[in-house]
Short mmCIF file of C-alpha atoms in Angstrom, two decimals:
data_model
loop_
_atom_site.label_atom_id
_atom_site.label_comp_id
_atom_site.label_asym_id
_atom_site.label_seq_id
_atom_site.Cartn_x
_atom_site.Cartn_y
_atom_site.Cartn_z
CA MET A 1 -25.00 -63.43 48.11
CA ARG A 2 -27.08 -65.24 50.69
CA ARG A 3 -29.98 -66.00 48.36
CA PRO A 4 -27.90 -67.76 45.68
CA LEU A 5 -26.06 -69.68 48.42
CA ARG A 6 -29.35 -70.68 50.00
CA ARG A 7 -30.74 -71.79 46.63
CA ASN A 8 -27.63 -73.91 46.02
CA VAL A 9 -28.00 -75.53 49.44
CA VAL A 10 -31.66 -76.31 48.76
CA ARG A 11 -30.82 -77.77 45.36
CA SER A 12 -28.07 -79.92 46.88
CA ARG A 13 -30.45 -81.23 49.52
CA ARG A 14 -33.07 -82.05 46.90
CA ALA A 15 -30.49 -83.83 44.75
CA LEU A 16 -29.28 -85.87 47.74
CA LEU A 17 -32.85 -86.73 48.67
CA SER A 18 -33.55 -87.84 45.10
CA VAL A 19 -30.72 -90.36 45.34
CA VAL A 20 -32.09 -92.10 48.43
CA GLN A 21 -35.84 -91.50 48.36
CA LEU A 22 -38.34 -94.15 47.32
CA ASN A 23 -40.35 -93.45 44.17
CA PRO A 24 -44.15 -93.39 44.65
CA VAL A 25 -44.77 -96.68 42.83
CA PRO A 26 -45.84 -100.09 44.20
CA TRP A 27 -43.44 -102.80 45.28
CA ARG A 28 -43.31 -105.32 42.41
CA TRP A 29 -43.91 -108.55 44.32
CA LYS A 30 -45.28 -110.54 41.37
CA ALA A 31 -42.37 -109.54 39.15
CA GLY A 32 -39.95 -110.49 41.91
CA VAL A 33 -41.41 -113.96 42.38
CA GLU A 34 -41.42 -114.60 38.63
CA ALA A 35 -37.84 -113.38 38.22
CA GLY A 36 -36.62 -115.51 41.12
CA LEU A 37 -38.33 -118.63 39.82
CA ALA A 38 -37.16 -118.01 36.25
CA LEU A 39 -33.55 -117.78 37.45
CA GLY A 40 -33.75 -120.62 39.92
CA LEU A 41 -35.49 -123.20 37.73
CA PRO A 42 -32.67 -123.79 35.20
CA MET A 43 -29.97 -123.35 37.82
CA GLY A 44 -31.67 -125.75 40.21
CA LEU A 45 -32.27 -128.39 37.54
CA PHE A 46 -28.69 -128.37 36.27
CA THR A 47 -27.19 -128.12 39.75
CA ALA A 48 -29.22 -131.15 40.82
CA ILE A 49 -27.54 -133.23 38.11
CA GLY A 50 -24.08 -131.91 38.94
CA GLN A 51 -23.82 -129.30 36.17
CA GLN A 52 -24.01 -125.98 37.99
CA GLY A 53 -21.98 -124.29 35.24
CA TRP A 54 -24.69 -125.15 32.73
CA GLY A 55 -27.23 -123.61 35.07
CA LEU A 56 -25.28 -120.35 35.24
CA GLN A 57 -25.19 -120.22 31.44
CA ALA A 58 -28.90 -121.03 31.10
CA ALA A 59 -29.64 -118.26 33.59
CA LEU A 60 -28.82 -115.75 30.84
CA GLY A 61 -32.09 -116.77 29.20
CA ALA A 62 -33.95 -116.19 32.46
CA PHE A 63 -33.92 -112.45 31.69
CA THR A 64 -36.89 -113.20 29.44
CA ALA A 65 -39.15 -113.11 32.49
CA LEU A 66 -38.13 -109.53 33.35
CA TYR A 67 -39.93 -108.00 30.36
CA GLY A 68 -43.54 -106.92 30.17
CA ALA A 69 -44.08 -107.26 33.92
CA SER A 70 -46.78 -104.59 33.82
CA LEU A 71 -48.73 -106.38 31.08
CA SER A 72 -51.29 -109.13 31.46
CA ARG A 73 -50.15 -112.74 31.15
CA ARG A 74 -52.13 -113.09 27.92
CA ASP A 75 -50.19 -110.23 26.36
CA ARG A 76 -46.90 -111.60 27.66
CA LEU A 77 -47.83 -114.91 26.09
CA HIS A 78 -47.22 -113.25 22.72
CA LEU A 79 -44.51 -110.75 23.70
CA LEU A 80 -42.02 -112.96 25.52
CA PRO A 81 -41.22 -115.31 22.61
CA LEU A 82 -39.97 -112.24 20.75
CA VAL A 83 -37.89 -111.20 23.77
CA ALA A 84 -36.53 -114.75 24.08
CA ALA A 85 -35.63 -114.79 20.38
CA GLY A 86 -33.78 -111.49 20.85
CA LEU A 87 -31.80 -112.86 23.80
CA VAL A 88 -30.87 -116.06 21.96
CA LEU A 89 -29.87 -114.02 18.89
CA SER A 90 -27.73 -111.79 21.13
CA ALA A 91 -26.01 -114.88 22.56
CA ALA A 92 -25.45 -116.25 19.04
CA LEU A 93 -23.89 -112.98 17.88
CA GLY A 94 -21.66 -112.89 20.94
CA VAL A 95 -20.48 -116.44 20.31
CA ALA A 96 -19.96 -115.82 16.59
CA CYS A 97 -17.68 -112.85 17.30
CA SER A 98 -15.83 -114.37 20.27
CA GLY A 99 -12.77 -115.46 18.30
CA ASN A 100 -11.46 -111.91 17.92
CA ILE A 101 -11.30 -109.07 20.43
CA TRP A 102 -12.14 -106.40 17.85
CA LEU A 103 -15.06 -108.43 16.53
CA THR A 104 -16.29 -108.84 20.08
CA SER A 105 -16.21 -105.09 20.61
CA ALA A 106 -18.00 -104.49 17.32
CA CYS A 107 -20.62 -107.08 18.26
CA VAL A 108 -21.41 -105.36 21.57
CA VAL A 109 -21.71 -101.98 19.85
CA ILE A 110 -23.97 -103.38 17.10
CA VAL A 111 -26.21 -105.20 19.59
CA SER A 112 -26.49 -102.06 21.71
CA ALA A 113 -27.52 -100.03 18.64
CA MET A 114 -30.12 -102.61 17.57
CA ALA A 115 -31.45 -103.17 21.09
CA CYS A 116 -31.74 -99.44 21.80
CA THR A 117 -33.48 -98.74 18.50
CA LEU A 118 -36.03 -101.52 18.99
CA ALA A 119 -36.55 -101.49 22.77
CA LEU A 120 -36.69 -97.70 23.06
CA GLY A 121 -38.42 -97.21 19.72
CA VAL A 122 -41.39 -99.43 20.60
CA ARG A 123 -41.39 -98.41 24.30
CA LEU A 124 -40.71 -101.99 25.44
CA GLY A 125 -40.24 -100.88 29.01
CA PRO A 126 -37.82 -102.00 31.72
CA PRO A 127 -35.20 -103.37 31.77
CA GLY A 128 -34.91 -101.93 28.26
CA PRO A 129 -32.02 -102.73 25.93
CA MET A 130 -29.54 -103.60 28.68
CA MET A 131 -30.24 -107.32 28.98
CA PHE A 132 -29.70 -107.95 25.27
CA VAL A 133 -26.31 -106.25 25.48
CA LEU A 134 -25.47 -108.14 28.67
CA VAL A 135 -26.26 -111.52 27.08
CA ALA A 136 -24.18 -110.70 23.99
CA ALA A 137 -21.22 -109.49 26.04
CA VAL A 138 -21.27 -112.32 28.58
CA SER A 139 -21.75 -114.97 25.87
CA SER A 140 -18.80 -113.56 23.98
CA HIS A 141 -16.65 -113.62 27.13
CA LEU A 142 -17.65 -117.20 27.95
CA ALA A 143 -16.97 -118.46 24.40
CA MET A 144 -13.78 -116.45 23.88
CA PRO A 145 -10.57 -118.54 23.89
CA LYS A 146 -8.58 -118.45 27.10
CA ALA A 147 -5.60 -117.05 25.20
CA LEU A 148 -7.66 -113.90 24.58
CA GLY A 149 -8.82 -113.62 28.18
CA GLY A 150 -12.10 -115.52 27.87
CA VAL A 151 -13.39 -118.69 29.49
CA GLY A 152 -13.12 -120.90 26.42
CA LEU A 153 -16.50 -122.63 26.62
CA PRO A 154 -17.97 -124.26 23.48
CA GLY A 155 -20.26 -121.83 21.73
CA MET A 156 -23.12 -123.94 20.40
CA PRO A 157 -24.02 -125.55 23.76
CA LEU A 158 -23.95 -122.06 25.30
CA ILE A 159 -26.51 -120.79 22.77
CA GLY A 160 -28.65 -123.86 23.43
CA LEU A 161 -28.50 -123.31 27.19
CA VAL A 162 -29.60 -119.68 26.79
CA ALA A 163 -32.55 -120.96 24.73
CA VAL A 164 -33.39 -123.48 27.47
CA GLY A 165 -33.28 -120.73 30.10
CA SER A 166 -35.54 -118.54 27.97
CA LEU A 167 -38.03 -121.37 27.50
CA LEU A 168 -38.18 -122.14 31.22
CA ALA A 169 -38.61 -118.45 32.04
CA TYR A 170 -41.46 -118.27 29.52
CA LEU A 171 -43.13 -121.26 31.15
CA VAL A 172 -42.84 -119.64 34.59
CA VAL A 173 -44.79 -116.63 33.31
CA ILE A 174 -47.49 -118.35 31.26
CA LEU A 175 -48.20 -121.60 33.14
CA PRO A 176 -50.57 -119.83 35.59
CA LEU A 177 -52.87 -119.32 32.57
CA LEU A 178 -53.76 -123.00 32.89
CA TRP A 179 -55.98 -122.01 35.83
CA PRO A 180 -59.39 -120.61 34.76
CA SER A 181 -59.37 -118.05 37.57
CA VAL A 182 -56.09 -116.60 36.31
CA ARG A 183 -57.42 -116.42 32.75
CA GLN A 184 -60.51 -114.58 33.98
CA ARG A 185 -58.43 -112.04 35.91
CA ASN A 186 -56.22 -111.38 32.90
CA GLY A 187 -59.11 -110.90 30.46
CA PRO A 188 -58.74 -110.97 26.68
CA PRO A 189 -55.35 -110.13 25.14
CA THR A 190 -54.80 -106.56 24.02
CA GLY A 191 -52.64 -107.63 21.10
CA LEU A 192 -49.07 -106.63 20.32
CA GLY A 193 -50.27 -104.43 17.49
CA LYS A 194 -52.05 -102.17 19.99
CA LEU A 195 -49.42 -102.38 22.72
CA PHE A 196 -46.53 -101.64 20.37
CA PRO A 197 -48.18 -100.10 17.31
CA ARG A 198 -45.05 -98.91 15.53
CA LEU A 199 -41.41 -98.01 15.82
CA HIS A 200 -41.26 -94.35 16.80
CA LEU A 201 -37.87 -92.69 17.06
CA ASP A 202 -38.51 -89.27 18.55
CA ALA A 203 -35.77 -86.82 19.51
CA ASP A 204 -35.31 -88.26 23.01
CA THR A 205 -35.08 -91.83 21.70
CA VAL A 206 -32.47 -90.85 19.13
CA THR A 207 -30.51 -88.92 21.75
CA LEU A 208 -30.54 -91.85 24.19
CA THR A 209 -29.55 -94.30 21.47
CA VAL A 210 -26.65 -92.19 20.23
CA ARG A 211 -25.37 -91.58 23.76
CA ILE A 212 -25.58 -95.26 24.69
CA VAL A 213 -23.90 -96.50 21.50
CA VAL A 214 -21.09 -93.95 21.84
CA ALA A 215 -20.63 -94.85 25.51
CA VAL A 216 -20.61 -98.58 24.74
CA ALA A 217 -18.07 -98.07 21.97
CA GLY A 218 -15.91 -95.97 24.28
CA ALA A 219 -16.19 -98.49 27.10
CA THR A 220 -15.17 -101.42 24.90
CA LEU A 221 -12.19 -99.49 23.53
CA VAL A 222 -10.74 -98.16 26.79
CA SER A 223 -11.65 -100.90 29.29
CA ARG A 224 -8.94 -103.35 28.23
CA PRO A 225 -6.05 -100.84 28.00
CA LEU A 226 -7.07 -99.49 31.42
CA GLY A 227 -7.04 -102.98 32.92
CA ALA A 228 -10.75 -103.49 33.53
CA TYR A 229 -11.52 -106.81 35.20
CA ARG A 230 -14.64 -107.37 33.10
CA SER A 231 -15.15 -105.19 30.04
CA TYR A 232 -18.87 -105.90 30.04
CA TRP A 233 -19.18 -104.57 33.59
CA VAL A 234 -17.86 -101.24 32.29
CA VAL A 235 -20.28 -101.36 29.35
CA LEU A 236 -23.30 -102.17 31.52
CA SER A 237 -22.46 -99.48 34.07
CA ALA A 238 -22.31 -96.89 31.30
CA MET A 239 -25.62 -98.10 29.86
CA ALA A 240 -27.32 -98.11 33.24
CA VAL A 241 -26.42 -94.47 33.82
CA LEU A 242 -27.54 -93.27 30.39
CA GLN A 243 -30.59 -95.29 29.40
CA SER A 244 -33.01 -93.93 32.01
CA SER A 245 -33.22 -90.29 30.95
CA VAL A 246 -31.94 -87.57 28.62
CA THR A 247 -31.89 -84.96 31.41
CA ARG A 248 -28.80 -83.86 33.31
CA ARG A 249 -30.39 -84.18 36.75
CA LEU A 250 -31.68 -87.74 36.37
CA THR A 251 -28.49 -88.91 34.66
CA ALA A 252 -26.38 -87.54 37.52
CA ILE A 253 -28.67 -89.15 40.08
CA ARG A 254 -28.43 -92.50 38.30
CA ALA A 255 -24.61 -92.24 38.24
CA VAL A 256 -24.47 -91.58 41.98
CA GLN A 257 -26.91 -94.41 42.63
CA ARG A 258 -24.88 -96.78 40.46
CA VAL A 259 -21.61 -96.06 42.25
CA GLY A 260 -23.02 -95.77 45.78
CA GLY A 261 -25.30 -98.79 45.45
CA THR A 262 -22.47 -100.89 44.04
CA LEU A 263 -20.14 -99.92 46.89
CA ILE A 264 -22.66 -100.90 49.55
CA GLY A 265 -23.65 -103.99 47.56
CA ILE A 266 -20.02 -105.16 47.68
CA GLY A 267 -20.24 -105.01 51.46
CA VAL A 268 -23.41 -107.13 51.31
CA PHE A 269 -21.60 -109.64 49.10
CA GLU A 270 -18.68 -109.88 51.52
CA LEU A 271 -21.07 -110.73 54.35
CA MET A 272 -22.81 -113.37 52.24
CA ALA A 273 -19.51 -114.82 51.07
CA LEU A 274 -18.55 -115.67 54.66
CA ALA A 275 -21.06 -118.53 54.48
CA GLN A 276 -19.43 -119.81 51.25
CA PRO A 277 -22.76 -120.90 49.69
CA SER A 278 -22.64 -123.71 47.15
CA GLY A 279 -24.91 -126.17 45.39
CA LEU A 280 -28.63 -125.70 45.87
CA GLY A 281 -27.93 -123.26 48.72
CA LEU A 282 -26.22 -120.95 46.23
CA VAL A 283 -29.15 -121.36 43.83
CA ALA A 284 -31.60 -120.37 46.57
CA LEU A 285 -29.51 -117.32 47.46
CA LEU A 286 -29.32 -116.18 43.82
CA MET A 287 -33.08 -116.64 43.46
CA LEU A 288 -33.64 -114.47 46.53
CA LEU A 289 -31.30 -111.76 45.25
CA GLN A 290 -32.94 -111.74 41.81
CA ALA A 291 -36.41 -111.57 43.29
CA ALA A 292 -35.46 -108.76 45.67
CA THR A 293 -33.93 -106.80 42.79
CA GLU A 294 -37.18 -106.81 40.84
CA VAL A 295 -39.30 -106.01 43.89
CA VAL A 296 -37.37 -102.81 44.71
CA ALA A 297 -35.96 -101.71 41.32
CA ALA A 298 -38.81 -99.33 40.50
CA ARG A 299 -38.76 -97.79 43.97
CA ASN A 300 -35.07 -96.92 44.09
CA TYR A 301 -32.23 -97.95 41.79
CA ALA A 302 -29.54 -97.67 44.46
CA LEU A 303 -31.55 -100.00 46.68
CA ALA A 304 -31.79 -102.50 43.82
CA LEU A 305 -28.00 -102.46 43.49
CA LEU A 306 -27.71 -103.78 47.03
CA PHE A 307 -29.00 -107.02 45.50
CA ILE A 308 -27.73 -106.73 41.90
CA THR A 309 -24.11 -106.38 43.00
CA PRO A 310 -23.89 -109.49 45.20
CA LEU A 311 -25.89 -111.38 42.56
CA ALA A 312 -23.30 -110.52 39.89
CA LEU A 313 -20.37 -111.24 42.19
CA MET A 314 -21.85 -114.56 43.33
CA ASN A 315 -22.16 -115.55 39.67
CA SER A 316 -18.57 -114.50 38.98
CA THR A 317 -17.13 -116.36 41.96
CA ALA A 318 -19.35 -119.47 41.88
CA GLY A 319 -17.26 -122.42 43.00
CA HIS A 320 -14.57 -120.28 44.63
CA VAL A 321 -16.50 -117.74 46.71
CA GLY A 322 -13.83 -117.67 49.38
CA ASN A 323 -11.31 -116.08 46.99
CA SER A 324 -13.25 -113.04 45.88
CA LEU A 325 -10.86 -110.11 46.29
CA VAL A 326 -10.12 -109.59 42.58
CA PRO A 327 -13.78 -109.70 41.43
CA VAL A 328 -14.78 -107.29 44.21
CA GLU A 329 -12.08 -104.77 43.33
CA GLY A 330 -12.81 -105.26 39.65
CA ARG A 331 -16.53 -104.64 40.11
CA MET A 332 -15.92 -101.37 41.93
CA LEU A 333 -13.30 -100.04 39.51
CA ASP A 334 -15.29 -101.12 36.46
CA THR A 335 -18.39 -99.41 37.84
CA LEU A 336 -16.48 -96.18 38.42
CA LEU A 337 -15.00 -96.37 34.93
CA GLY A 338 -18.38 -97.06 33.31
CA ALA A 339 -20.11 -94.25 35.21
CA GLY A 340 -17.27 -91.89 34.33
CA ILE A 341 -17.52 -92.75 30.63
CA ALA A 342 -21.29 -92.26 30.73
CA LEU A 343 -20.99 -88.83 32.33
CA ALA A 344 -18.24 -87.83 29.89
CA VAL A 345 -20.39 -88.86 26.91
CA PHE A 346 -23.36 -87.03 28.39
CA GLY A 347 -21.30 -83.88 28.99
CA VAL A 348 -19.81 -83.85 25.50
CA GLY A 349 -23.24 -84.47 23.97
CA GLU A 350 -24.77 -81.64 25.97
CA GLY A 351 -21.96 -79.33 24.90
CA LEU A 352 -22.38 -80.19 21.23
CA GLN A 353 -26.14 -79.70 21.43
CA HIS A 354 -25.61 -76.32 23.09
CA LEU A 355 -23.17 -75.23 20.39
CA TYR A 356 -25.55 -76.39 17.66
CA ALA A 357 -28.45 -74.51 19.25
CA ARG A 358 -26.39 -71.30 19.38
CA ARG A 359 -25.24 -71.64 15.77
CA PRO A 360 -26.74 -68.87 13.66
CA ALA A 361 -29.37 -70.06 11.20
CA ALA A 362 -28.27 -70.26 7.61
CA ASN A 363 -29.78 -67.72 5.28
#
């Protein structure tokens, strides 16, 4: 009896340590600086002319700078236009489907299926398919009529602002190539054909894609009846838990990190909100949070959520930071709901795979 109990205790300690320990990878300082500048440039420009709302919309295109951070600038010169096109297309699909709740749900599911197939199939790397789904879902929410629970913004300008944000993010990444010393350090381009030779859907990729699409579909269907504050927060929480691994251990760790990191991140937001940042001060704070997220994300996901959560809440409460109770409660409940859906989908999938494996072979 003692040995099994001791083994369980050791396993529990290891699991707890895995949640909080830092992974043995470098801090991503360059990626953090690029991400902060890519977010701050459109927001700062539009805020300076009195159009902070436009800056928040253009910031959706700033996710372009998050991709290919481990590649040379010469390779990103060719990769990022494709990423930018994907983000703008995601925004366009979200806007096109924003007039109907069911179409919006279908759009998010379709974008998640396409993004997972392409991003996972070619091994695009972090942040994977999530940002394409986020842009589609947020664009749909922003363009959706107020009568349906959306913001009611005009769709075409929104798509244009996402394109502007993508372009500025692209410039942030590639402009250093104007300096000869930077070009020498980066060397000749490898070429996208060698970096991403073909679409390869192995068993793990198919499993991840199916789990994510099912979880996204489930999240979009149940979030509104259950009173979710932001349906896309539920969707993104489910994706974040599932997209990192097909294994039970890593999925459970990611779920705990998502919930725990969000809870502590809400406390960080509440402290920041006391200062009621606005204008260029808010832009600077969002830049810092975005940069910090990218610096620490590879080391520990829960640590990254200490910055992701206040970043998301600052965006949601921009202009009325002092009245943030509903977004804070909504963020926590939506995170719990998304993580729960992800774990339920994972558990059902594991059960079905187990039953299929035990099925006797046909003669």
